[in-house]
């Protein structure tokens, strides 16, 4: 048995490597020729063949894979087929938008989750929170986004319907652009988090050490804060980690619906245009984020529950 | 009187789980509250703390502490009492400590919530750990509970309860989860704390031995009521209530003479829902009359219309002769220098090391040792359930290693197992019939249409109504389930049964029933038994030969009688002296 | 500050923001791509334009021009006051460079087949360019109107520099383009200082952006979405006549039963063009049996209305051809528009007695199969340049190109017709050729027009003076913010 | 077992959930028959409002929205009923396999990690592109997206079961490994997997809708709730019922399934 952290890191690397193969294979399996997408509707077969040649698309697949992987590892994933520019440049242009969106989601996710969870577990707001959580869960993002935009942008005109502004350029405006997509992203995942938290809160409240705290004369508020809540956060953190990992994927939909130009849109476009190097790189990025989020989750978990690292099970 | 409980009634829905209990504790006194599971001990204790679980309410009586009725206090006022005037210690020290907080923080919290400054609390926390006998106290404040041993955790809990020097300490089964040797340490700690601080202590237990060891006075609870109370010596020496008497008798004690069968209290404790209106013990009482069934006897030291005479002391047991020595037959189950290792490389734990034993029809081999000493591991090794790191186990000459599937089946027929926890060892989803039919089916012991008949016979053998065959496990009591466990082992008519702590999870009065069942089966069928226990009295009572295990090794072995009378190994000595 | 209001004010003082379904793409300036209409004419000028009514060439960067007697040499005289955004003066060399670029197959210009009929492009004097043709090319001006004039010195460095009213500014690929007013514009600087073009693909997102005041124009989205949004009358809908996209039903004549012209004609009768125009294009489309405009010289009204919706006739023709119940596949790319067209076509053809399997493919896959001519049966797609003229239409687009086309129709007669049109020296000859081409297409029915769909953009009423060129490209030289 | 199920169904949550789902199933099965209008019949009146002939109005090519909505539930139920049991079976199988051998476990774990690394949308998109969009693609996508959940659940349940005393007990009476698995382990694993079942059903409906949104769902002219929502949401201002009717039904379906899974879970935790 290897020590804990190196073992985790190794398995993360293994996952990434396997993913790179899957990603590569998946795109090649997708019918449709990148060269045809570039050549456009009125191109002749010869034009397409010339482009294929130029893009080295007729090289053997293993060599294409190694070429790309080698580039990725040395920080140069190549040139985008559709934009004919270095992928790193394109990423640099779009990453800000997605990071802002993801941050908005990440910030809002635990807020929605915590509020829902605490409300669900409380006696006073339980019923209302239950209704809210069920609704949030039942409505897919693509529906809630349309409703949110209709309400806040078209009818009330208090928030922009879509688009973006760099946070660094104008923080106050940027936040307004981020509010609706952030909420739309955070709602369903937040509801899941909330329910999970509520269940955990109820379970932890039943745990014996809470009785010890009561017997010490600890007031209920302090018990909730110091004993019950930390004890309930484990699964919350895990789910939150998964949630972060999914944000980049979720950005695909959110960016489409809110007319943002980030990595999600880039990913959708590049897959649709069979921009292989671009799509592969973006997909790997998404997977890496998910894997990293999971690792991060485990770091937090060991903090929350010191037993885990030593392999002690409860 | 520091605490006076008067006619306390605690209701669970419409049922009185605690039914008119009165108790009193004097300054500096240690009171033992004894009773079986479900008799209402914990609810009584929790009422004093004002900590009854939701759905359970104190519906009558009063709890006077220092002249105030605690039942009349509101939550904030109660909080002032909790942890400050009354401290409480719970049963399972691991579960009752917050696994995510350092021990120091938990100790300090007990004081800061009652107004002590953070700094002072920290200093005092170290003192407290020192006080309860944890060495290197200061350095351990930053440790988490899982870094302490079981006994140390219980000491931490006690330290926490003592943090504000309460005038009353309530300990609910403080040693049940601990080993005998550790238990002795905890009990003497409690006594020392009482001596040093003059705090009154209420110890809740189901173990008469603990009462005998530490309590000044005791109250016996049964079916939500106090059936007898008094000074320890009188209560134990001359019990007046038939239940107290039965309880004392059904526990084999190390010092008592060996008997073939234990005297038992027939039946099982009453259900909360169908308690008789009269004396709760009446349905199980040999002396009960009509009056007992309808009228509740008043408590005058004891609550019984037909008390035993003070002369009928426990020591005067009706002596039965030592069972006739059975002619030794060749061993069936042989373990030869067995070792078991869990985990690999750096994490490896040698759970069993070089253990040899022989078991065969007509003989009972006892294995004793504290928790983690490798008893269960050995049991599983005997049944071929674990890979061995060394040595071999053979059944009727064949070893588990390298046995063909067919051989294994034959070996399984020869050796069977009874498990510790009857709640876990029965598949909750299968009716008893299906569980019991399994051995017949897998071994093809009889035609399919004969199975029902065989099952009926099994049920008769273990003394259960045949109708139980169609119940699900949850519809049976613990004792009844353990009988099913025995029946399952018997089904294949084995030559040896390995019983891993078969009574540890059972109520005291039910324990004796199962022990007797095993003894009867042994006598009737000649089946050999490997009997694993952590209770010296049981082994001494039950087994011909005893092995003492310590950290995976057998440190001493010999005929039970001699072993306990003249232990040689220091560990055995400490075991015997820790027991009573 | 409210983001809604700030964004509504556009970038800077008198800027505006336009939303378009496709992002400007500076890598294919010589081609007409879906993004061209939104920026091409803002940044570039061309040599000539066509008059939207008469379809006659009108001066632009070329002040005047003259053919020789044989109509094989054309001399173009350029303006002398046109400046590139770099500050450099427009020269004949720039024009030569631009036209040669457009000839280069790598540039992928659709009009290359016409430009390739030019034997020599030459700067014959300062401000004068002479084109020497291999043969008479009646639609040469279509090609000249089409090709942007770029700065020779910087083009190959990837810079986007033209002589248009706006300069190419901050650009993020696939996303956003900032244009700034070019104060040195020869026709006088435009009134709007800055234009931001945002790529917003989703129609909903575009309309929300317009309705919440974040953009002043939306475009490139399905016309029916525009129609529903314009229903309240709050916005100005601008239809880019005479340019349109011809939506067609391509027939692979090598697939049975479509080898039989009767079956193909049955298709013509089966499809309900009126319903497609109304339901898919929100009425912003012409119903016609021909790819090119009804106003095309030589086209007669009876040709335009040749195939009216007539399911019974379709059934009868099918029966006659013995193809009733034939199992056919209709392919289309997966877009909201084409899937709706497919819906209707599938329904109509089923009514006529075909057994239809609809197949929606993702755009790239569809594109690949088109290039490989691997779409057995029918396919639905659209092409743009047929609205310019019949000859330009059939010469530039794969689906109807004589000799080599996606319908796999290989007919010497068709090639001859094309040659006749090229060589038409007089308007009369051209009209005659147009008529015969139309007749041929109607008869052969391998390229069935479903709709002539105008591109539609919708403006916030605060913007006035906007226009589109003959090609349907935005023209904002006179646009301004009104009250 | 049966007792527990019926108790779950009879709890207030379970009852509400069952009623909702049953209502939708009935609507899907008998609705189209009662209505008697073809969901494919096109007409000239596009995007018409509700009227006597078209109770919910018409879509953009003049088809009856009510008929399409009812048929849409059918599609979705069918997808759920094919995809989710398939995913459950596959996931449970893989999970069990992974639980039985160390290596198998490692490999499964990695496979699931890779699958989980992809976001559902992306995985779905890739699948739909690889095996041309349509019913099969939607089902495959749903299966691949939801399989890791089942796999992990099954594996966890299996590991928990294997250490149970009654499983050991069955071995000691001589039951073979296969019998132990079938008799004692599987039913309990099934139990914990079932709890996941209803939630996954609800998810499946959402995934179908998500795929439709990018044009990769059920293919026209066949209706599904997802395709209708994505098509209808662009007419939300002129023809709100177009999108909202399927949204409502979808929400009802998800709600019903969520309630059911809640009820089952609660019952399961009670033992
Ligand atoms: N929270 C509760 N809800 C319902 N019934 C309860 C609750 N707690 C205890 N009871 C019931 O009240 C009765 C007395 O329980 P109590 O916990 O006081 O027993 P005990 O003597 O402490 O037993 P043990 O030795 O098992 O701890 C039992 O029948 C039990 O089932
Ligand atoms: N599956 C396992 N993996 C690793 N270590 C184990 C495992 N099971 C038991 N052990 C360790 O082996 C040692 C012996 O355990 P075993 O269960 O045999 O003790 P025991 O004497 O039966 O204790 P108890 O009285 O608590 O039942 C302990 O240190 C225990 O932690
Ligand atoms: Mg208790
Ligand atoms: Mg054990």
Short mmCIF file of C-alpha atoms in Angstrom, two decimals, chain D residues 21 24-25 28-29 40 69-87 134-136 138-140 142-143 197 201 204-205 208 218 222-225 253 257:
data_model
loop_
_atom_site.label_atom_id
_atom_site.label_comp_id
_atom_site.label_asym_id
_atom_site.label_seq_id
_atom_site.Cartn_x
_atom_site.Cartn_y
_atom_site.Cartn_z
CA UNK D 21 -46.59 8.87 -12.18
CA UNK D 24 -48.93 10.40 -16.51
CA UNK D 25 -48.67 6.79 -17.54
CA UNK D 28 -49.56 8.52 -22.17
CA UNK D 29 -51.28 5.21 -22.78
CA UNK D 40 -48.20 14.26 -37.10
CA UNK D 69 -47.58 16.47 -25.74
CA UNK D 70 -49.39 13.24 -24.95
CA UNK D 71 -47.23 11.35 -27.41
CA UNK D 72 -44.24 13.15 -25.96
CA UNK D 73 -44.85 11.62 -22.54
CA UNK D 74 -44.96 8.29 -24.29
CA UNK D 75 -41.51 8.83 -25.78
CA UNK D 76 -40.08 9.92 -22.49
CA UNK D 77 -41.59 7.07 -20.52
CA UNK D 78 -40.33 4.66 -23.12
CA UNK D 79 -36.84 6.12 -22.94
CA UNK D 80 -36.89 5.93 -19.16
CA UNK D 81 -38.21 2.42 -19.15
CA UNK D 82 -35.57 1.20 -21.55
CA UNK D 83 -32.57 3.25 -20.49
CA UNK D 84 -32.78 3.27 -16.73
CA UNK D 85 -33.29 -0.46 -16.15
CA UNK D 86 -30.50 -1.06 -18.64
CA UNK D 87 -28.21 1.33 -16.80
CA UNK D 134 -32.31 9.26 -32.24
CA UNK D 135 -33.84 6.90 -29.75
CA UNK D 136 -30.84 4.58 -29.62
CA UNK D 138 -30.56 8.99 -26.36
CA UNK D 139 -30.84 5.67 -24.58
CA UNK D 140 -27.12 4.98 -24.93
CA UNK D 142 -28.53 8.07 -20.68
CA UNK D 143 -27.13 4.64 -19.93
CA UNK D 197 -33.73 4.06 -9.68
CA UNK D 201 -35.53 8.10 -14.08
CA UNK D 204 -33.11 10.56 -17.67
CA UNK D 205 -36.02 12.78 -18.61
CA UNK D 208 -33.37 13.67 -22.97
CA UNK D 218 -35.46 12.24 -30.26
CA UNK D 222 -41.63 12.12 -33.37
CA UNK D 223 -42.46 14.30 -30.38
CA UNK D 224 -40.83 14.11 -26.97
CA UNK D 225 -41.17 16.41 -24.00
CA UNK D 253 -42.93 13.33 -13.91
CA UNK D 257 -40.33 10.09 -9.43
#
